[in-house]
Structures are given as structure tokens and as C-alpha cells.
mmCIF file of C-alpha atoms in Angstrom:
data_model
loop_
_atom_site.group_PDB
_atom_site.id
_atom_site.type_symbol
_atom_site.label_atom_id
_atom_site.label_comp_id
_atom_site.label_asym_id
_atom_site.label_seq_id
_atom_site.Cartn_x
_atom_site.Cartn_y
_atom_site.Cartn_z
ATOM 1 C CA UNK A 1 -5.283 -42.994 -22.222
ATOM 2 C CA UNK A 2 -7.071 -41.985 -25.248
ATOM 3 C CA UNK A 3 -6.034 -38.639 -27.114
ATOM 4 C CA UNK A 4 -9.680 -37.334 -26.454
ATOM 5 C CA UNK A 5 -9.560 -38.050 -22.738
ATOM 6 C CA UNK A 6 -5.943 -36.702 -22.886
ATOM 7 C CA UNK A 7 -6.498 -33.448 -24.468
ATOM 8 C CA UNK A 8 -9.838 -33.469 -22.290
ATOM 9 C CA UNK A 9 -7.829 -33.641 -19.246
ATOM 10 C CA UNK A 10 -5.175 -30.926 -20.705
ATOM 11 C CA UNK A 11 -7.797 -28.325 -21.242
ATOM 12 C CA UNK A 12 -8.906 -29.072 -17.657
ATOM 13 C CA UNK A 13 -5.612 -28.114 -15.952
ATOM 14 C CA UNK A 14 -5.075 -25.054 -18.259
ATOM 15 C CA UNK A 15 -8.519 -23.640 -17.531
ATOM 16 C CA UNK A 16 -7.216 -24.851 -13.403
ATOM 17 C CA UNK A 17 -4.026 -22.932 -13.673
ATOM 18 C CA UNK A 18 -4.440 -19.092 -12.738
ATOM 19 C CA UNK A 19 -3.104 -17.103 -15.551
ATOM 20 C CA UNK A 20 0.170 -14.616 -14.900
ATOM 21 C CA UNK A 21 -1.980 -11.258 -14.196
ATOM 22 C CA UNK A 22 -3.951 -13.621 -11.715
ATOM 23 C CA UNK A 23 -1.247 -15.118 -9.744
ATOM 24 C CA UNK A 24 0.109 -11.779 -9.414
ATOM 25 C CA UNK A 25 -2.972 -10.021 -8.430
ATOM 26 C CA UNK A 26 -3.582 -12.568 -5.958
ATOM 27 C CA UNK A 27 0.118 -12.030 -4.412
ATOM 28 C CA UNK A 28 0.055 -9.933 -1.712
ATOM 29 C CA UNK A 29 1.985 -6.854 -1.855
ATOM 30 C CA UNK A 30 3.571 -4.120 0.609
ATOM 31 C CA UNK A 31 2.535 -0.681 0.290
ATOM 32 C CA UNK A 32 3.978 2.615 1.533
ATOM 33 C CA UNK A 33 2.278 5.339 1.459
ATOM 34 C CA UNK A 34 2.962 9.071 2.063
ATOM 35 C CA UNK A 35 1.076 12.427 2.133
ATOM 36 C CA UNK A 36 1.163 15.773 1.046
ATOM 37 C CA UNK A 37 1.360 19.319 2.749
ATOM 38 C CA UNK A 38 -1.277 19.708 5.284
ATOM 39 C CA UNK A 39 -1.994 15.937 5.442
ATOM 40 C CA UNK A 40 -0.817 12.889 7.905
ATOM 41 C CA UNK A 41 -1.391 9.328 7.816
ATOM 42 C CA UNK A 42 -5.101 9.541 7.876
ATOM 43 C CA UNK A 43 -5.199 10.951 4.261
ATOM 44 C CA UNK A 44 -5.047 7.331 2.995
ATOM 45 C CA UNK A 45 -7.701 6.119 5.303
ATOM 46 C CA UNK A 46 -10.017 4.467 3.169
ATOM 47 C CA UNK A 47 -7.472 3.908 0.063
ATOM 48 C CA UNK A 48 -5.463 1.467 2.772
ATOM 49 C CA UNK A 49 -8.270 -0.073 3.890
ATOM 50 C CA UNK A 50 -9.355 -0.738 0.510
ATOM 51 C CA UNK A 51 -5.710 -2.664 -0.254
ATOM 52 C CA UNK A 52 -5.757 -4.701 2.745
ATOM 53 C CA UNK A 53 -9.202 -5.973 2.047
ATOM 54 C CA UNK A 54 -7.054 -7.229 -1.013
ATOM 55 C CA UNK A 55 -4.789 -8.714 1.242
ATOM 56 C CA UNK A 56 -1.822 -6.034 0.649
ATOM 57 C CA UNK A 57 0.194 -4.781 3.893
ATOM 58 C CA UNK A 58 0.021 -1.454 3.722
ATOM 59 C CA UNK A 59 1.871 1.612 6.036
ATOM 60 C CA UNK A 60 0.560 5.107 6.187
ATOM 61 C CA UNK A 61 3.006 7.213 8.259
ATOM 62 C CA UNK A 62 2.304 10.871 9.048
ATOM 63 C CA UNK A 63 5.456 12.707 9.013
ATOM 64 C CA UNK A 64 6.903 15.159 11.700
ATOM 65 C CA UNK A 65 4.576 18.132 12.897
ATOM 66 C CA UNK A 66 1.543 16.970 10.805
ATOM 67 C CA UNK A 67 -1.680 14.969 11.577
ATOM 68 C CA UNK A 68 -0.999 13.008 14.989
ATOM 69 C CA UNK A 69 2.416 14.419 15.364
ATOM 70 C CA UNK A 70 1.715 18.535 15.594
ATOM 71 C CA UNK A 71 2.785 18.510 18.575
ATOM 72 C CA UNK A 72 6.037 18.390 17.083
ATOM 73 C CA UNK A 73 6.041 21.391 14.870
ATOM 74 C CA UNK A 74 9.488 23.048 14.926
ATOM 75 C CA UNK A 75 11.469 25.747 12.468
ATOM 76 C CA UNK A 76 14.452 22.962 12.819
ATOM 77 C CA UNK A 77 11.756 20.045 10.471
ATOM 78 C CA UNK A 78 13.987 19.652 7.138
ATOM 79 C CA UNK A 79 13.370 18.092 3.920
ATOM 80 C CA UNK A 80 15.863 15.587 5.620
ATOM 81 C CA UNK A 81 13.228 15.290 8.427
ATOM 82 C CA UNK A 82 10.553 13.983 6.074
ATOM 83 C CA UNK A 83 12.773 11.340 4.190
ATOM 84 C CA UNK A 84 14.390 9.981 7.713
ATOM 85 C CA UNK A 85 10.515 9.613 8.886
ATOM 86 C CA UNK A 86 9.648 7.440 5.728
ATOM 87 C CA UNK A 87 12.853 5.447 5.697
ATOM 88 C CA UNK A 88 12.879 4.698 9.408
ATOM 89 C CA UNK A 89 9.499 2.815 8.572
ATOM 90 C CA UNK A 90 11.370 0.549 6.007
ATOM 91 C CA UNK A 91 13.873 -0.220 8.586
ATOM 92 C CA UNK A 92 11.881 -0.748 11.983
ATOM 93 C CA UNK A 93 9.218 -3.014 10.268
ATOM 94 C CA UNK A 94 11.844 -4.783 7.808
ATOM 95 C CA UNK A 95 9.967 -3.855 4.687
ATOM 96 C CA UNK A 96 11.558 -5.332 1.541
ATOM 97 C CA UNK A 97 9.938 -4.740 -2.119
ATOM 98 C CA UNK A 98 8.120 -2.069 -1.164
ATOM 99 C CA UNK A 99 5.558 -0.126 -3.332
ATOM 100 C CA UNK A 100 6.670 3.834 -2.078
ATOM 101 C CA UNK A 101 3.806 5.810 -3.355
ATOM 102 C CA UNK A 102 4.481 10.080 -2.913
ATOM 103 C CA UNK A 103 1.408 12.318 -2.885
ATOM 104 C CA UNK A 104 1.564 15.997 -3.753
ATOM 105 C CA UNK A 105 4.559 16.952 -1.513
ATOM 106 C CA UNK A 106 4.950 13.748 -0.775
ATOM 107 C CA UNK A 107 7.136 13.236 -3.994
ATOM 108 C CA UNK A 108 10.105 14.349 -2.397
ATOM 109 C CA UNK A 109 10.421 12.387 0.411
ATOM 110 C CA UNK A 110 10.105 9.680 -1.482
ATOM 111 C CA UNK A 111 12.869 10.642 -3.882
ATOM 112 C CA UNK A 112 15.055 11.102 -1.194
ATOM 113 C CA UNK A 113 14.031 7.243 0.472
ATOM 114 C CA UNK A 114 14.454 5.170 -2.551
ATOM 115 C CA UNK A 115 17.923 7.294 -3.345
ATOM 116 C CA UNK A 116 18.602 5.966 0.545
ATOM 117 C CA UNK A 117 17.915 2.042 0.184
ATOM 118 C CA UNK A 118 17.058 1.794 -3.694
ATOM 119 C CA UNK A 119 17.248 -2.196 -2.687
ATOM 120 C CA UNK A 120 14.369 -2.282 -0.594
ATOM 121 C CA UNK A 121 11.737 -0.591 -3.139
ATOM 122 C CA UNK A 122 10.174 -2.733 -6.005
ATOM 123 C CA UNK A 123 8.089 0.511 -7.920
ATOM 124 C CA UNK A 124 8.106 3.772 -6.781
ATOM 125 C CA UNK A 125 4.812 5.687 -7.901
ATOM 126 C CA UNK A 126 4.344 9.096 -8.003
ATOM 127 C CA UNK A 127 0.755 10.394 -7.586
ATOM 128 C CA UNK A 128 0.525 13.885 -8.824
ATOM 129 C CA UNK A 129 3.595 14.733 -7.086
ATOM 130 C CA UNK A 130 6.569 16.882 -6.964
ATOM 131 C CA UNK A 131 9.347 15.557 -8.752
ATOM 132 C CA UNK A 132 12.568 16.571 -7.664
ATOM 133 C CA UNK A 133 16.163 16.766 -9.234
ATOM 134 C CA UNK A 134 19.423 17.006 -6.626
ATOM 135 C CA UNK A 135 19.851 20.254 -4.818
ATOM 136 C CA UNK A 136 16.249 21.293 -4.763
ATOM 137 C CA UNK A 137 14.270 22.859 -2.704
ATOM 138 C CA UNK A 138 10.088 22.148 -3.057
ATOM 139 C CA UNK A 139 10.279 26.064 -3.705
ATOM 140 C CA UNK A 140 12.753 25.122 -7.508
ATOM 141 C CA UNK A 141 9.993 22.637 -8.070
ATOM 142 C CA UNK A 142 6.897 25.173 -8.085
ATOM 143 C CA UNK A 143 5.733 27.979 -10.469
ATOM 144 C CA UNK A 144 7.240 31.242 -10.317
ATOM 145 C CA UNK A 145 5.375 33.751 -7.723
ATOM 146 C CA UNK A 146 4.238 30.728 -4.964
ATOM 147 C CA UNK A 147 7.797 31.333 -3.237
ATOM 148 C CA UNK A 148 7.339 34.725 -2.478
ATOM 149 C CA UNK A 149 3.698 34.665 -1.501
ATOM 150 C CA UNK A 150 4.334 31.490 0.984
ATOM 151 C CA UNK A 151 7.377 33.471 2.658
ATOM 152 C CA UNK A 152 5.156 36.177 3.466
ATOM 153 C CA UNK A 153 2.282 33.608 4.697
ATOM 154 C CA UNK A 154 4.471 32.101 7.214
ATOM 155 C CA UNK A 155 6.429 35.293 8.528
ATOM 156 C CA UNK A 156 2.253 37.213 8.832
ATOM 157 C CA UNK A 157 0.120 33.991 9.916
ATOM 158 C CA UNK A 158 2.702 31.225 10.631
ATOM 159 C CA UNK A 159 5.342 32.730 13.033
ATOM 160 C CA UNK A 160 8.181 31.845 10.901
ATOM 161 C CA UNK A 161 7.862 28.390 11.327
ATOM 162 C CA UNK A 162 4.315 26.628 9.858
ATOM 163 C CA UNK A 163 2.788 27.179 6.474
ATOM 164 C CA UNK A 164 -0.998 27.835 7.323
ATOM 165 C CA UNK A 165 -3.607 25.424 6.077
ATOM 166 C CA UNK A 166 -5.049 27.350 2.874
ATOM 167 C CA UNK A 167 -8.760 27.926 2.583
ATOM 168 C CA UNK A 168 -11.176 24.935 2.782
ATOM 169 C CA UNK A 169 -12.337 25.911 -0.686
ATOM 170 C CA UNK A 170 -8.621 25.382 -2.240
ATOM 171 C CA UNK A 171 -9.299 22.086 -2.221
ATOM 172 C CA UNK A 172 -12.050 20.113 -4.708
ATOM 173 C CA UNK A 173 -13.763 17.050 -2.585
ATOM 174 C CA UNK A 174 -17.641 16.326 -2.871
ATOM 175 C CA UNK A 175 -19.733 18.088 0.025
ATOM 176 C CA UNK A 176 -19.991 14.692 2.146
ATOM 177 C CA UNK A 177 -16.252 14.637 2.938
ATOM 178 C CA UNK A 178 -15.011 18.129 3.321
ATOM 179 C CA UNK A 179 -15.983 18.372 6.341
ATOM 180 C CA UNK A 180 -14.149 15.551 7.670
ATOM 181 C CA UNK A 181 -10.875 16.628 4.996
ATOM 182 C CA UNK A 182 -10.851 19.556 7.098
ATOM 183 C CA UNK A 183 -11.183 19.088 10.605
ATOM 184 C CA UNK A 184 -7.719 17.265 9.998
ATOM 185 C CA UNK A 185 -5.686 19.328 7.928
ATOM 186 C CA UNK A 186 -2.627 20.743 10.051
ATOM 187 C CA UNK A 187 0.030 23.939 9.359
ATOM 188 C CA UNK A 188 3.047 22.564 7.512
ATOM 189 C CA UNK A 189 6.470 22.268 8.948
ATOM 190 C CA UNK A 190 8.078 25.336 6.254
ATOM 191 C CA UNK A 191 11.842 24.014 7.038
ATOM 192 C CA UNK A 192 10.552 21.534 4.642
ATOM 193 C CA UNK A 193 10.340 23.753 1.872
ATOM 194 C CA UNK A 194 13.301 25.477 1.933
ATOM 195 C CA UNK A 195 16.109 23.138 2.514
ATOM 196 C CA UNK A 196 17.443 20.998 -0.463
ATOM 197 C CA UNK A 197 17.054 17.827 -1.243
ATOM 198 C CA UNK A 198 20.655 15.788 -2.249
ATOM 199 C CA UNK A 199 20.748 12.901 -3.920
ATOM 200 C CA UNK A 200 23.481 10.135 -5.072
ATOM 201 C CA UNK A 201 21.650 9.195 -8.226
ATOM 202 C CA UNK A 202 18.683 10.717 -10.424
ATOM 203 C CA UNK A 203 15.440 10.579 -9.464
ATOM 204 C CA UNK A 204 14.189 7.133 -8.877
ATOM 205 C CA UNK A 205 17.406 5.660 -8.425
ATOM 206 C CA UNK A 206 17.466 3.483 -11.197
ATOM 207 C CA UNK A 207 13.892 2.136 -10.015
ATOM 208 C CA UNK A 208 11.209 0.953 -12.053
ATOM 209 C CA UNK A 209 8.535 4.911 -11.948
ATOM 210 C CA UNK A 210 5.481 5.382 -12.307
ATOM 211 C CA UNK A 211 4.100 9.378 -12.600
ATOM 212 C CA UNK A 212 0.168 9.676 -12.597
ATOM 213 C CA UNK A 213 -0.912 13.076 -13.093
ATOM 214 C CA UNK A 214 -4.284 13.591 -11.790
ATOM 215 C CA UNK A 215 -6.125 16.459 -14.784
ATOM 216 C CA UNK A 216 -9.700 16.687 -13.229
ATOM 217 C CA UNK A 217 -8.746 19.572 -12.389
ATOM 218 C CA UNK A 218 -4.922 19.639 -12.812
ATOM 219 C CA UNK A 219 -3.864 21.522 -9.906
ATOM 220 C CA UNK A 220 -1.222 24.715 -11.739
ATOM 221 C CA UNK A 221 1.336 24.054 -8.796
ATOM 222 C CA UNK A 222 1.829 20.640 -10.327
ATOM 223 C CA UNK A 223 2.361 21.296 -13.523
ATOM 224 C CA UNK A 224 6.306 21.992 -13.920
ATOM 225 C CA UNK A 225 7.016 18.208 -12.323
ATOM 226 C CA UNK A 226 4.149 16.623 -14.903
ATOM 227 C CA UNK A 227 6.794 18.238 -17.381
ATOM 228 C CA UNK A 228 9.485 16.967 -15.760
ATOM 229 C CA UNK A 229 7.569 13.431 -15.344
ATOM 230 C CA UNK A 230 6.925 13.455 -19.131
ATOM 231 C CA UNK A 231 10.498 13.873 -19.880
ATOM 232 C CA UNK A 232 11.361 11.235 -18.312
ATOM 233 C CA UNK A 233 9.509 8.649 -20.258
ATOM 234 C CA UNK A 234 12.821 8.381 -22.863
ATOM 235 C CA UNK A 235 13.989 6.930 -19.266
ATOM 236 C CA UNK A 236 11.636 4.186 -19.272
ATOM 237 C CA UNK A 237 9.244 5.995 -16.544
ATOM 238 C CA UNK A 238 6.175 5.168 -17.149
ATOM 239 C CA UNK A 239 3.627 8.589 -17.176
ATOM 240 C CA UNK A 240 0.084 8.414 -17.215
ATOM 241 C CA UNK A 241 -3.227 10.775 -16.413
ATOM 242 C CA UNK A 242 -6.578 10.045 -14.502
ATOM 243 C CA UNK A 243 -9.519 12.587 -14.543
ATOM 244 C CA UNK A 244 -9.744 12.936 -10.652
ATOM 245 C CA UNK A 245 -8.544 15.607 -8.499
ATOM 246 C CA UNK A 246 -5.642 16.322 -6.536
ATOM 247 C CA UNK A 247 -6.848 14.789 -3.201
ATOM 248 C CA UNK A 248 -8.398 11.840 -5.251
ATOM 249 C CA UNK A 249 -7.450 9.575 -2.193
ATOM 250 C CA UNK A 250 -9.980 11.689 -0.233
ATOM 251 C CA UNK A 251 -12.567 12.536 -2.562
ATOM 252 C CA UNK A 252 -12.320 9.229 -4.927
ATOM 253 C CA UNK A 253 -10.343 6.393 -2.730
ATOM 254 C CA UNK A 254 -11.861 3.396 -5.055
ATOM 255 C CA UNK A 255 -10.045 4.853 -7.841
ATOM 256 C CA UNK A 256 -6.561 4.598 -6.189
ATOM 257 C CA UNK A 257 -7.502 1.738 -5.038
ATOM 258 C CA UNK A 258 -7.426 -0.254 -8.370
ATOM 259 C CA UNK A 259 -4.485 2.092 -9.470
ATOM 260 C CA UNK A 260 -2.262 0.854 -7.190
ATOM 261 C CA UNK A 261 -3.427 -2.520 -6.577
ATOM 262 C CA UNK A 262 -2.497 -2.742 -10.223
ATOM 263 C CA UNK A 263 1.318 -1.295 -9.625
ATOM 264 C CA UNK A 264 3.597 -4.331 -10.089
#
């Protein structure tokens, strides 16, 4: 063969071969995601949809006394509760390499799973989330003054047991899906917020992290994990912003879409 028709045909089966971002973009990947206070699995309605039409598997489970699963609601739900629901998900369906992605309150059940099985999660991704540290309770992890004020909300409006779902207006979504945001917001299981959280290693259990904090606007009861999340970049964490709200999944799902199709 002549060099010509040699480098001719060389060029040929680069420009053939998919390049690395490609091939991995293209590889299908398995997704768990989990809520925040108030929420259930249908939270990440259109952001899952959006993944499998990439060809991801993707899991959305609500977790005890929220969404589908009210009917549950007891005083005796503990943080424990919430990380049993998540890992029991890993282990019925046999999910291996899993992308565990934590919303809001969502961050510390997600802690507590990839502490659990640290060998079945390949990223775990934090989307403006509580970040907690061993021992904590979600109450350590929020600004001074919320503690007090949500003990008093449950004991007045909650019967001791639920956290009531705050004012429609608390929350920033465009006019055309408020409505539906709302009709399935639930009470929240309060056990959850005051029992600790223990853990055998730090925070991400030696996983490769990813913390997005979401600044559009930055929602205050956030803000002492983003510092903690920021910290943790001397760790290797990785600790980014987007300019979408707190419920971005809701009010902007194409956005989280691309995030986390883009989580390796």
C-alpha cells in the first residue's frame, strides 16, 4: 500500500473511533436518586426521564412517610430509617457503581449509604445538600434559630411527630409547575431530624464527591454545608455552583439533566 493511501486509511479509522468523553457518554450509567424534606420519588420525575432517554437506569425511591408512602408516618422514622430505605434499593435490585445523588435533606441519607457499602457507589453527588459529619443530627447541620422554631412547629401543627409542609411561597418554581410541586408535597417524618447520624469513615467514605451548590437564590439553610463542602476540596471533592434554585429538579429538570449525565 502506498503511504498516501496508508495515512488516508489511518485518518479514516481515527475520525471512526469515538473519542474517550464519547465512549463514556455513550455508556450507560446507574443512577440513584434521593429527595429532600417534603418530597418523594416523584420530585425527580422529569430529571429521570430525561436520563433514561439517554439510556441511564435510573431509581427514584421515596423514603418512609413521604410521597406514596404517608401512610407510614410514625414518631419511631429515624435518620437510620432514611439510609436503610436507600440502601435496601442497592441490595434488592443488585445495583453496583452506582451514581447516589442527595438533594436538600437528602444529603444525609446518602452519607450514611455510601458509609454502608462504599463498594457499590462509583460518585456520590451532592446537590445542594446537607453535608453531614458523624454524630449529627440535620438540626447540627442548620443555622442557628431553625431548631427551635421547627420544635415548636411540630409540637403546635404537627402532633409531635410530622414537620408541616411550609408555605407554597417558600419555595421558588415558575407559575406553570407550582401547582403541581404542591399538590404533592407531604409533612416530614421529624424523627429524622433529631436522631444522629454515625458513621465508620468521613463523609464520602473515601468516594470520589461531587458538591453543587445551587446560588440562584442560595437557599440560607444551606449555607453552613456549602462551607463545609468547600472545605473539603483540599480532600479532592470536587465543589461547584449553578445559578438555579433549590428545587432546580422541579423548576429546571434539563439542567440536572446534563449535570449529572456528565457525573463520571
Amino acid at each position: 500500500m502506498e503511504r498516501r493511501t496508508m495515512l488516508a486509511a489511518g485518518a479514516l479509522a481515527l475520525a471512526a473511533t469515538p473519542s474517550l468523553a464519547q465512549q463514556q457518554a455513550a455508556t450507560p450509567k446507574t443512577y440513584v436518586l434521593v429527595h429532600g424534606a417534603w418530597g418523594g420519588g416523584w420530585i425527580w420525575k422529569h430529571t429521570a426521564e430525561g436520563l433514561r432517554a439517554k439510556g441511564h437506569r435510573v431509581f427514584t425511591p421515596t423514603q418512609t412517610g413521604l410521597g406514596e408512602r404517608k401512610h407510614l408516618m410514625a414518631r419511631s422514622i429515624t435518620i437510620d430509617t432514611f439510609v436503610e430505605d436507600i440502601a435496601a434499593v442497592l441490595l434488592a435490585e443488585d445495583l453496583r457503581d452506582v451514581i447516589l445523588v442527595g438533594h436538600s435533606f437528602g444529603g444525609f441519607a446518602v452519607t450514611g449509604v455510601a458509609d454502608r457499602m462504599p463498594d457499590r457507589i462509583r460518585h456520590l453527588v451532592y446537590l445542594d445538600a446537607l453535608l453531614p459529619e458523624n454524630g449529627d443530627t440535620a438540626f447540627a447541620v442548620l443555622p442557628p434559630g431553625i431548631e427551635e422554631a421547627r420544635r415548636r412547629t411540630v409540637a403546635e401543627q404537627g402532633g409531635g411527630v410530622a414537620l408541616p409542609v411550609p408555605p407554597l411561597s417558600a419555595f421558588p418554581l415558575p407559575d406553570d409547575v407550582r401547582a403541581w410541586f404542591g399538590r404533592q408535597l407531604a409533612p416530614h417524618p421529624f424523627g429524622t431530624y433529631d436522631t444522629p447520624l454515625r458513621l465508620k469513615a468521613p463523609p464520602g467514605a473515601g468516594r470520589p464527591v461531587t458538591y453543587v451548590s445551587y446560588t440562584n437564590p442560595p437557599l440560607a439553610s444551606i449555607e453552613p454545608s456549602r462551607v463545609r463542602a468547600r472545605a473539603k476540596q483540599a480532600q479532592g471533592w470536587r465543589f461547584m455552583e449553578m445559578d438555579v434554585p433549590h428545587d432546580a429538579q422541579a423548576a429546571v429538570p434539563e439542567r440536572i439533566i446534563a449535570l449529572l449525565d456528565g457525573i463520571n
